[in-house]
Tab-separated table of C-alpha atoms in Angstrom:
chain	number	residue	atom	x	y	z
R	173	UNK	CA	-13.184	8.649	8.475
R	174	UNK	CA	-13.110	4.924	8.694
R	175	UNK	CA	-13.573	2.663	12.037
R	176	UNK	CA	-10.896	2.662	14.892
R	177	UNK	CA	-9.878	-0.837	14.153
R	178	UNK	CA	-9.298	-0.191	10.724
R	179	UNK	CA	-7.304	2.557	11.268
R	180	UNK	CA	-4.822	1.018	13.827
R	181	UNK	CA	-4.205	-2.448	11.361
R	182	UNK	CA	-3.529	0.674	9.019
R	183	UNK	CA	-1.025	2.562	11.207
R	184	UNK	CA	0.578	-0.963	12.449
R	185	UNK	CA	0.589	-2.055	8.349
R	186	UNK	CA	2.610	1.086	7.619
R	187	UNK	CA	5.101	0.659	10.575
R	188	UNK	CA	6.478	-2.391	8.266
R	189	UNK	CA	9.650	-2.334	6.728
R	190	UNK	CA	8.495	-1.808	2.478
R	191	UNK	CA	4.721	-0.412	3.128
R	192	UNK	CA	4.277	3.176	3.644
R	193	UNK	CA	0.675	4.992	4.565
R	194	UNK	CA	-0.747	4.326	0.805
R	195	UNK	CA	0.435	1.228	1.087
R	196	UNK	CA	-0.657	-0.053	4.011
R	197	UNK	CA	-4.098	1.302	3.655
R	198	UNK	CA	-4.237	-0.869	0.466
R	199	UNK	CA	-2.904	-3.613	2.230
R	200	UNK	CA	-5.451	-2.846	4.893
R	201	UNK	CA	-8.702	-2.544	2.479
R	202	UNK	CA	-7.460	-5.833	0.460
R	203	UNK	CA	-7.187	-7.453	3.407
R	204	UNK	CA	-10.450	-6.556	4.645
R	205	UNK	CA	-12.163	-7.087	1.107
R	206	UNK	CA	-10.032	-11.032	1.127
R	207	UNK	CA	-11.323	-11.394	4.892
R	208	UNK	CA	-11.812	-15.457	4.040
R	209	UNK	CA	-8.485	-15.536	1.626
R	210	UNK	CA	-6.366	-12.858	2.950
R	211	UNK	CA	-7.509	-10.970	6.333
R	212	UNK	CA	-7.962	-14.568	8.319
R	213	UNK	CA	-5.156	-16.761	6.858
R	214	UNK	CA	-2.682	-13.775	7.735
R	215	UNK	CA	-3.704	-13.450	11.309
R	216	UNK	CA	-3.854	-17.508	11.700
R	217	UNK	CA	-0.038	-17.338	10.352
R	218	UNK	CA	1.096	-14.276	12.809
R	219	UNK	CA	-0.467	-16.393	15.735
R	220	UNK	CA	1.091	-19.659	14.909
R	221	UNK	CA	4.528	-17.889	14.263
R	222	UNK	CA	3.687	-15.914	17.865
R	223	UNK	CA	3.103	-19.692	18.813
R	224	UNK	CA	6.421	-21.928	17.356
R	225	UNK	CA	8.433	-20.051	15.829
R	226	UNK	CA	11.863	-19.346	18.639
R	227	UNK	CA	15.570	-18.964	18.121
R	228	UNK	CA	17.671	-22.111	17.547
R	229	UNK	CA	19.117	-23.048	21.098
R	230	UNK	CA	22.789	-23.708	19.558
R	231	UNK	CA	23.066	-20.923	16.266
R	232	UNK	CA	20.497	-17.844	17.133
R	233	UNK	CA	19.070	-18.967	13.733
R	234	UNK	CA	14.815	-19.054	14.115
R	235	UNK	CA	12.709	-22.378	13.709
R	236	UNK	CA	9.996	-24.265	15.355
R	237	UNK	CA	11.980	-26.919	17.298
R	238	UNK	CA	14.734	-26.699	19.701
R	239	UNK	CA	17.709	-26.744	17.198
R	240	UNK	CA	17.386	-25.538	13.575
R	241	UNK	CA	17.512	-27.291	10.499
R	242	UNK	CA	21.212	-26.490	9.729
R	243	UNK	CA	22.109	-27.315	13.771
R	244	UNK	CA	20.109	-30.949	13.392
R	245	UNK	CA	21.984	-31.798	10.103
R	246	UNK	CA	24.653	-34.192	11.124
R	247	UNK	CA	25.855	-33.644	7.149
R	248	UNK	CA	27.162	-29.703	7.492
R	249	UNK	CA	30.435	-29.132	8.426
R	250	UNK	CA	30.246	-28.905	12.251
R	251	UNK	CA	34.195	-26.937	11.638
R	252	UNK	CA	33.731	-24.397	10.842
R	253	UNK	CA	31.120	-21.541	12.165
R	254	UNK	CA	30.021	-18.297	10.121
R	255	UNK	CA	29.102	-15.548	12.777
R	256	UNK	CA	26.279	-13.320	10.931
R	257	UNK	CA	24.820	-10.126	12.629
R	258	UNK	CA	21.075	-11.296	11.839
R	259	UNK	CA	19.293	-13.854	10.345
R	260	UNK	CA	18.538	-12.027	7.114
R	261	UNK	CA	22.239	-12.417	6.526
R	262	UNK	CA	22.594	-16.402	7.515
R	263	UNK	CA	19.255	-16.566	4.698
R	264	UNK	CA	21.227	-14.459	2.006
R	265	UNK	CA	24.474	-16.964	2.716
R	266	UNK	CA	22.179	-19.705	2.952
R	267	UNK	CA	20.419	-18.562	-0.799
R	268	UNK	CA	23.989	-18.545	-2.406
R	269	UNK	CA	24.956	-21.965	-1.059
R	270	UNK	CA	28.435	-20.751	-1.021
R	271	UNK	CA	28.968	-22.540	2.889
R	272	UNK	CA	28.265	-25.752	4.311
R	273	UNK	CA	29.253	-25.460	7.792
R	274	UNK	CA	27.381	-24.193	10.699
R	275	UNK	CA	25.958	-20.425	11.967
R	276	UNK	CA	25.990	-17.911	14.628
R	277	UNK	CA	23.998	-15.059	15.044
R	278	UNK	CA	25.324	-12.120	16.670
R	279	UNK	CA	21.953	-10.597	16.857
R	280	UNK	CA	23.436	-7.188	15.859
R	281	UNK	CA	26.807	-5.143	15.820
R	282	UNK	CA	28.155	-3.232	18.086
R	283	UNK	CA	27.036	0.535	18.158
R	284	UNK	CA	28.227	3.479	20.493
R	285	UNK	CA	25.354	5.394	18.972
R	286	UNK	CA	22.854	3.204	19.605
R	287	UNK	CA	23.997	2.099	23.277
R	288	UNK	CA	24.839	-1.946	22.183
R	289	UNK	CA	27.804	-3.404	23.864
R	290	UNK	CA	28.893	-6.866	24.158
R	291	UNK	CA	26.652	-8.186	26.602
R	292	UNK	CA	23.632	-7.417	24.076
R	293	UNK	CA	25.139	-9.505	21.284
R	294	UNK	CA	25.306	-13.033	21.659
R	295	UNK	CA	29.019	-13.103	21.670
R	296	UNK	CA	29.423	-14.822	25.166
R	297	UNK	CA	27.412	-17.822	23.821
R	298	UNK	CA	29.650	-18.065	20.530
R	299	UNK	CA	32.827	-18.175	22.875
R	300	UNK	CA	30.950	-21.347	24.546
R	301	UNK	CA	30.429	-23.070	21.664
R	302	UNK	CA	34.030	-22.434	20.813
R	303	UNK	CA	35.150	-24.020	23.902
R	304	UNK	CA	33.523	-27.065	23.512
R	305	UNK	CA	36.303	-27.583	20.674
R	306	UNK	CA	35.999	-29.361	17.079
R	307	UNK	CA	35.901	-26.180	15.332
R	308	UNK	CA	38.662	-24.742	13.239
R	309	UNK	CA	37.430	-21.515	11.601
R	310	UNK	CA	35.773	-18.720	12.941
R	311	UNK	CA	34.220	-16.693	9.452
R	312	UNK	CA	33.174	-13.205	10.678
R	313	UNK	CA	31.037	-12.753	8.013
R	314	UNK	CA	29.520	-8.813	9.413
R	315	UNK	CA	28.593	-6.148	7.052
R	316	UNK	CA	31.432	-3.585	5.407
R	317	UNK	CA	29.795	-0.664	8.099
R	318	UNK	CA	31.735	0.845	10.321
R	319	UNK	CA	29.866	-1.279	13.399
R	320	UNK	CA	29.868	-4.536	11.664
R	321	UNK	CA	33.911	-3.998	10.564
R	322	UNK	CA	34.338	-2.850	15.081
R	323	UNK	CA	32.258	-5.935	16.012
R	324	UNK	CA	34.866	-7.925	14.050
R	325	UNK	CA	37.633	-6.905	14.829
R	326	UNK	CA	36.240	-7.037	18.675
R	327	UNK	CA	35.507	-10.728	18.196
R	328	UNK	CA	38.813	-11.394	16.785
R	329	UNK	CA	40.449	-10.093	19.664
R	330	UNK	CA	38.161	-12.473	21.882
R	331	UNK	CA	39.170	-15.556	20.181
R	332	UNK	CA	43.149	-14.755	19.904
R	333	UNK	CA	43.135	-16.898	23.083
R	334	UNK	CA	41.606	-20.145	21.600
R	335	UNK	CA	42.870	-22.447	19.107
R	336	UNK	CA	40.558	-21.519	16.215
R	337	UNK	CA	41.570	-19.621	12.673
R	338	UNK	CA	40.148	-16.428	12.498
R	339	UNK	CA	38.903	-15.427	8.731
R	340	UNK	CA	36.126	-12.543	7.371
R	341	UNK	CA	34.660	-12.371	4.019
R	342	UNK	CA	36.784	-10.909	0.897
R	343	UNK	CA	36.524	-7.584	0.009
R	344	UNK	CA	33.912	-7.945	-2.676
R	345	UNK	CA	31.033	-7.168	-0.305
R	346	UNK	CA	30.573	-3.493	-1.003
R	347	UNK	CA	31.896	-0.632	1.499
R	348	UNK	CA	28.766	0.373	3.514
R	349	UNK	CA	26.092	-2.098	1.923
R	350	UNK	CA	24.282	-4.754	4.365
R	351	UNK	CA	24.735	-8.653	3.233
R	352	UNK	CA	20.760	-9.264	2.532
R	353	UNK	CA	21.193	-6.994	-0.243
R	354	UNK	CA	23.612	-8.930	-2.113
R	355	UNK	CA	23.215	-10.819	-5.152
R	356	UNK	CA	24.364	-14.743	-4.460
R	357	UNK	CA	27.271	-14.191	-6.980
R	358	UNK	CA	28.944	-11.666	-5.148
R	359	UNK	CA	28.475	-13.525	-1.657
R	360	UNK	CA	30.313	-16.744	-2.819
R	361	UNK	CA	33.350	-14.768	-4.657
R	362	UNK	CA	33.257	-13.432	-1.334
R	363	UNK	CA	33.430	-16.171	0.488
R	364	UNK	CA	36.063	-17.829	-1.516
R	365	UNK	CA	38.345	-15.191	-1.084
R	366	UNK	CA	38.055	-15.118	2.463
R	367	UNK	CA	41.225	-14.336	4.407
R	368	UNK	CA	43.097	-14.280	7.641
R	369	UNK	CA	42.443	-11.152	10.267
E	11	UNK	CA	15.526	-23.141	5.549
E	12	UNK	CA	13.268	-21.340	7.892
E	13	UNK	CA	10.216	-22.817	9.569
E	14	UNK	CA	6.985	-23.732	8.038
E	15	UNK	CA	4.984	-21.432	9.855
E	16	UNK	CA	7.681	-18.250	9.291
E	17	UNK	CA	7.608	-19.419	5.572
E	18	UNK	CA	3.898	-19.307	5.288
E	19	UNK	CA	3.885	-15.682	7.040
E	20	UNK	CA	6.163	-14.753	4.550
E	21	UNK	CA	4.090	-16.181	1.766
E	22	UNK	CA	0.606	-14.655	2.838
E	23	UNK	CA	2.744	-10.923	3.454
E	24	UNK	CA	4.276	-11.231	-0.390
E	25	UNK	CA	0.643	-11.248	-1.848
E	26	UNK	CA	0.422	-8.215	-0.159
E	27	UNK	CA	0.102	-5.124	-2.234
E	28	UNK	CA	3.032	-2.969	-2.346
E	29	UNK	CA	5.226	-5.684	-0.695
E	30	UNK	CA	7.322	-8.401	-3.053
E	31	UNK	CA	8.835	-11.586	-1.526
E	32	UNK	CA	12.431	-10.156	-0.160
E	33	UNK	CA	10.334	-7.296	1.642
E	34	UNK	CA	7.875	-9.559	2.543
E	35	UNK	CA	11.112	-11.571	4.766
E	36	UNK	CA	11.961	-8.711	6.029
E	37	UNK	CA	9.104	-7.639	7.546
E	38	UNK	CA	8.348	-11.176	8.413
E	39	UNK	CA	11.656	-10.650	10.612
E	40	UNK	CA	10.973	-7.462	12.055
E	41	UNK	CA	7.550	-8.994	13.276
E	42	UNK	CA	9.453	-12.021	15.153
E	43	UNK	CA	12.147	-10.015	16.320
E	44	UNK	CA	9.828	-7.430	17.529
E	45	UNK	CA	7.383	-10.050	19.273
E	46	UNK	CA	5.724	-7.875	21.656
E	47	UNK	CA	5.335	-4.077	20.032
E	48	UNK	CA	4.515	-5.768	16.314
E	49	UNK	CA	3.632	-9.073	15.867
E	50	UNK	CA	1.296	-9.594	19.054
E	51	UNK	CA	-0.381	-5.915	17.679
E	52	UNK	CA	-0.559	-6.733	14.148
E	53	UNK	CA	-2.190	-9.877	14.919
E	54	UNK	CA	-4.828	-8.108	17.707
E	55	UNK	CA	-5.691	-5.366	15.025
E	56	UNK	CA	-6.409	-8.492	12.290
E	57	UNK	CA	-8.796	-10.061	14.720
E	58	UNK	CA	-10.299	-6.823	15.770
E	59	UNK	CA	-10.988	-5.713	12.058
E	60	UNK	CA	-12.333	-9.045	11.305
E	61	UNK	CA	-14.445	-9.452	14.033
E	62	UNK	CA	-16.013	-5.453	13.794
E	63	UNK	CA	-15.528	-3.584	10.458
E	64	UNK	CA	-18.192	-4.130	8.191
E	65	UNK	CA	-20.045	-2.733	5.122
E	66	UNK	CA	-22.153	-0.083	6.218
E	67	UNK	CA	-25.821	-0.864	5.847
E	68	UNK	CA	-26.382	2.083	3.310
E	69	UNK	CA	-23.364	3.263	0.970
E	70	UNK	CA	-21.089	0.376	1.924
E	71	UNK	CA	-18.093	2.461	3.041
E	72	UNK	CA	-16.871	0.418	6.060
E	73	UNK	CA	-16.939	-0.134	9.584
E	74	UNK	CA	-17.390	-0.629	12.940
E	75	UNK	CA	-21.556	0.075	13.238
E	76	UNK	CA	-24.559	-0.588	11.454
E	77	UNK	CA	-23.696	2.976	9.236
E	78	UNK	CA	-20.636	4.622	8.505
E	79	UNK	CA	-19.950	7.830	9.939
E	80	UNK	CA	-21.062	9.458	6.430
E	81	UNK	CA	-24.508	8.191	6.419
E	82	UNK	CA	-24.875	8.719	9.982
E	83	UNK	CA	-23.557	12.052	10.047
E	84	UNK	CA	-26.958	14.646	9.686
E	85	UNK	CA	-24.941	17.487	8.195
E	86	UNK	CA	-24.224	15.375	5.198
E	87	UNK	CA	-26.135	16.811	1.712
E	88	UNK	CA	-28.555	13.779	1.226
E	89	UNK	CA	-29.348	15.440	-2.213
E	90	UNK	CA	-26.146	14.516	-3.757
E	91	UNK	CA	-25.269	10.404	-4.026
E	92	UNK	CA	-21.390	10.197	-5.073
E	93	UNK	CA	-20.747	6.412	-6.628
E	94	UNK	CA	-17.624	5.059	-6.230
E	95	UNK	CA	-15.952	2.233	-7.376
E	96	UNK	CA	-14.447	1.276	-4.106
E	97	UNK	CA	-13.839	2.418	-0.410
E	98	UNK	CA	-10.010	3.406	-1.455
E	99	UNK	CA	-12.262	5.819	-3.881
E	100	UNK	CA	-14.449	7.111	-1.225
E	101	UNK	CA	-11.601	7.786	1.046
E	102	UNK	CA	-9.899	9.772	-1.724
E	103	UNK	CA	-13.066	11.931	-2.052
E	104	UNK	CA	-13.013	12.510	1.684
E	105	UNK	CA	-9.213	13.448	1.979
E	106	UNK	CA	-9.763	16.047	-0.853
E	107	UNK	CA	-13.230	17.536	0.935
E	108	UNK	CA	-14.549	18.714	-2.298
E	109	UNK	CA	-17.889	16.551	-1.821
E	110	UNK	CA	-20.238	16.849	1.340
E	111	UNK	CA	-22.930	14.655	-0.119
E	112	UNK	CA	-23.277	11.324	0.634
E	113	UNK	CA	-21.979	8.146	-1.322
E	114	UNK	CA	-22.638	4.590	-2.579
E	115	UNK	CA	-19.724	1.992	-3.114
E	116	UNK	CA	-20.194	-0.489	-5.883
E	117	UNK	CA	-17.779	-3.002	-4.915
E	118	UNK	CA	-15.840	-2.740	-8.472
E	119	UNK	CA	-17.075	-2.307	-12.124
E	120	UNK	CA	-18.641	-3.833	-14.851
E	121	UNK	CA	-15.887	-6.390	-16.359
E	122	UNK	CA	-16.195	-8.613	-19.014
E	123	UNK	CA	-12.949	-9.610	-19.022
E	124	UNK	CA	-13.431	-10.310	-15.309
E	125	UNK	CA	-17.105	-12.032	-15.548
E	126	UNK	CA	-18.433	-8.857	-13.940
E	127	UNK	CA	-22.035	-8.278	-14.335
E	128	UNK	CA	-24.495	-5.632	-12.903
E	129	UNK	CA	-25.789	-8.209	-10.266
E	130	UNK	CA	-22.206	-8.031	-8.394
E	131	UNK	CA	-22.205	-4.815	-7.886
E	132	UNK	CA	-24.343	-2.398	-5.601
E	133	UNK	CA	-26.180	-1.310	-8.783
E	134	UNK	CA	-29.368	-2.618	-7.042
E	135	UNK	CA	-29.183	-1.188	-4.104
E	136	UNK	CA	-28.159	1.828	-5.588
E	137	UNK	CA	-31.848	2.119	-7.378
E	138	UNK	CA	-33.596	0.722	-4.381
E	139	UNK	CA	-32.142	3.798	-2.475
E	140	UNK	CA	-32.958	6.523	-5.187
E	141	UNK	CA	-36.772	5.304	-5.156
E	142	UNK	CA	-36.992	6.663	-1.720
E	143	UNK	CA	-36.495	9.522	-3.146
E	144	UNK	CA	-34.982	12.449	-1.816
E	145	UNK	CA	-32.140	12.471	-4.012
E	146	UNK	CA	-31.453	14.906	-6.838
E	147	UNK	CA	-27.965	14.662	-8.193
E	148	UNK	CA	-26.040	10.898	-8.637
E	149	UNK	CA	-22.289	11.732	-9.304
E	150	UNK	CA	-20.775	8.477	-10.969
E	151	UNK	CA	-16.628	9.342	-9.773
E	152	UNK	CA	-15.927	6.201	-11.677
E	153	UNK	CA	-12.210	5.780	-12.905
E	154	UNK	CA	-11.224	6.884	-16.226
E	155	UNK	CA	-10.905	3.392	-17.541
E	156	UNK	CA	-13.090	1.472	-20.252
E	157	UNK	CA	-14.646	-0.741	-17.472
E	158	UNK	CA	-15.284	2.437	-15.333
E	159	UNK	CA	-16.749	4.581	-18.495
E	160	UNK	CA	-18.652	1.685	-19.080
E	161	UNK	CA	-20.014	0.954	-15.620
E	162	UNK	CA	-21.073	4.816	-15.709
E	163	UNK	CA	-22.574	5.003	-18.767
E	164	UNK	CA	-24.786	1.535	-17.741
E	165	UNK	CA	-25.966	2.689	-14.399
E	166	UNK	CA	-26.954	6.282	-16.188
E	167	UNK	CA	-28.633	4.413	-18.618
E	168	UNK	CA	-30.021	2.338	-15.838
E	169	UNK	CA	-31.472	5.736	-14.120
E	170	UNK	CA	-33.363	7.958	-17.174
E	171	UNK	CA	-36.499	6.494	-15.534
E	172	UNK	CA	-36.053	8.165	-12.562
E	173	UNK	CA	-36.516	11.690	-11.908
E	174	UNK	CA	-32.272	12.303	-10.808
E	175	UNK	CA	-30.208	14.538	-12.570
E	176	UNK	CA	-26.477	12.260	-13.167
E	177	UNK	CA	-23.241	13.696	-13.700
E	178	UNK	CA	-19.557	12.350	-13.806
E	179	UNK	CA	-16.329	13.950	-13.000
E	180	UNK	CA	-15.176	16.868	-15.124
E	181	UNK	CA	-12.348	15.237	-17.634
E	182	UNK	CA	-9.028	15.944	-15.830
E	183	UNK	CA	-9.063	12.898	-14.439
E	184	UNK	CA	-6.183	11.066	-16.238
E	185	UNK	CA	-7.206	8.541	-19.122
E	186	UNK	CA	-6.768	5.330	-17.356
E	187	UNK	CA	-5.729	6.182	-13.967
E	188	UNK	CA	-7.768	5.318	-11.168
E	189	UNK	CA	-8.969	7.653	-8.978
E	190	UNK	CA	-7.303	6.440	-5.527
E	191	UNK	CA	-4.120	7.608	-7.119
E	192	UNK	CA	-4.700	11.421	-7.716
E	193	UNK	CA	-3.623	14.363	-5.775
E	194	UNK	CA	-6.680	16.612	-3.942
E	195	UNK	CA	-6.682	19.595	-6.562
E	196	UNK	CA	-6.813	17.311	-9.257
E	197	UNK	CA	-10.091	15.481	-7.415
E	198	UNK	CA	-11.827	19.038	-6.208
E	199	UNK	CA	-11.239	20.441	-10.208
E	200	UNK	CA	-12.849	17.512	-11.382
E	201	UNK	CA	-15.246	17.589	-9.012
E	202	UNK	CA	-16.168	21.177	-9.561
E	203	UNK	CA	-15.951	20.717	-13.084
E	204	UNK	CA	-18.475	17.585	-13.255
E	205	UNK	CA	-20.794	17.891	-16.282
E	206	UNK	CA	-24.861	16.176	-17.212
E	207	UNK	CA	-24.314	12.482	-19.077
């Protein structure tokens, strides 16, 4: 029906998490109507974020320079380190403003099904950082899944050798529900109740 | 928290239709994260729809050549004109198959509200391509709406000088509901149903 071009920013729109094929070919005929407003600024942004945007060299977290924001601010508590799964989750923490130390992103959870072992998460790195010393608590703060609850207690076992306090988020986060999809409220009861594991 | 150039991404996808600002991170993050199979593509297909799908020269369906593959397409009824409100409305049409005439987009409706007058829409054109003649039916498959009903009734009014028969969709279109929105037996019974103005 419509051009070849058209139809593949259609089939790539719909392949995005929150647009389905309506959607998308909405998206794609807005876009396409807003070619000035819409069409060009969005492909500008997509190169430019092709262009800067990397992972932060110390955290995992993603930013245009070497280290990210929270990594380059000499005022957050360089003691303590929150180890997230992705960066969705260190944004929801970050949103509730319930912790002012530093991050690390796991980049995942560990998943028989799905083939992801160690080696895949950046759990080698976080030991690194941990051996450098000046931190005191580790907060595994994973999702209540079955993976995310393995991948912590896996990590915990990896840092029984060092000198660091071991914590994860209260029981408050719901059983089987992903961080990003909590409200802020719920996160920092969470966090405040944190205990030892 | 994030980047300027992430944040902007995410910015440009929340105007989006169909995606609000927490889907619009997400999918922001599933672009980065997935660098090579959807960012670099999604940005490709942006430039490749920019640079090639246009109106087409006739109806003003789009893309990729000087006329669509309706207009160019011989086996097409050129007795019948079908005027639509917009592409989403002439791709509607198509998915349902109940028309095999041809069609003219108007680019919108007559708005008030909106500062809409006859001389943005493809009203002109519309006349300028009746003239040649050739054409004996002009279906208006303008949305049940007031600005729709009155867009129809203007351009019919517009046509009693020439020698075209116009109809408009059978009722059974829902009272303000737009036509983009409608299942295919809805469209063909109001298609078969269509009645003089």
């Amino acid at each position: 029906l419509n051009g070849g071009a058209l139809e593949r920013l259609i089939q790539i729109l719909a392949r995005l998490p929150g647009l389905g094929p309506r959607s998308a070919r909405r998206a794609a005929l807005q876009l396409v109507k807003k070619r000035e407003t819409a069409l060009l600024p969005l492909a500008t942004a997509l190169e430019e974020v092709a262009r800067t945007v990397r992972p932060c060299r110390i955290c995992g977290n993603l930013c245009e320079a070497e280290l990210c924001a929270i990594c380059a601010d000499p005022e957050r508590e360089g003691s303590q380190i929150c180890v997230v799964e992705d960066v969705e989750d260190l944004w929801a923490l970050e949103r509730a403003g319930a912790f002012k130390g530093r991050y690390h992103v796991l980049g995942g959870t560990l998943s028989a099904l799905d083939g992801i072992g160690p080696d895949k998460l950046a759990i080698g790195p976080l030991l690194a950082r941990l051996r450098e010393g000046g931190v005191q608590e580790v907060i595994l703060a994973l999702g209540a899944t079955v993976d995310g609850q393995t991948t912590a207690y896996y990590i915990a076992d990896r840092l029984t050798e060092l000198p660091v306090a071991v914590t994860r988020l209260a029981h408050g986060v719901p059983v089987g529900g992903e961080l990003d999809y909590l409200d802020e409220g719920t996160l920092t009861a969470a966090f405040k109740a944190r205990r030892s594991l």
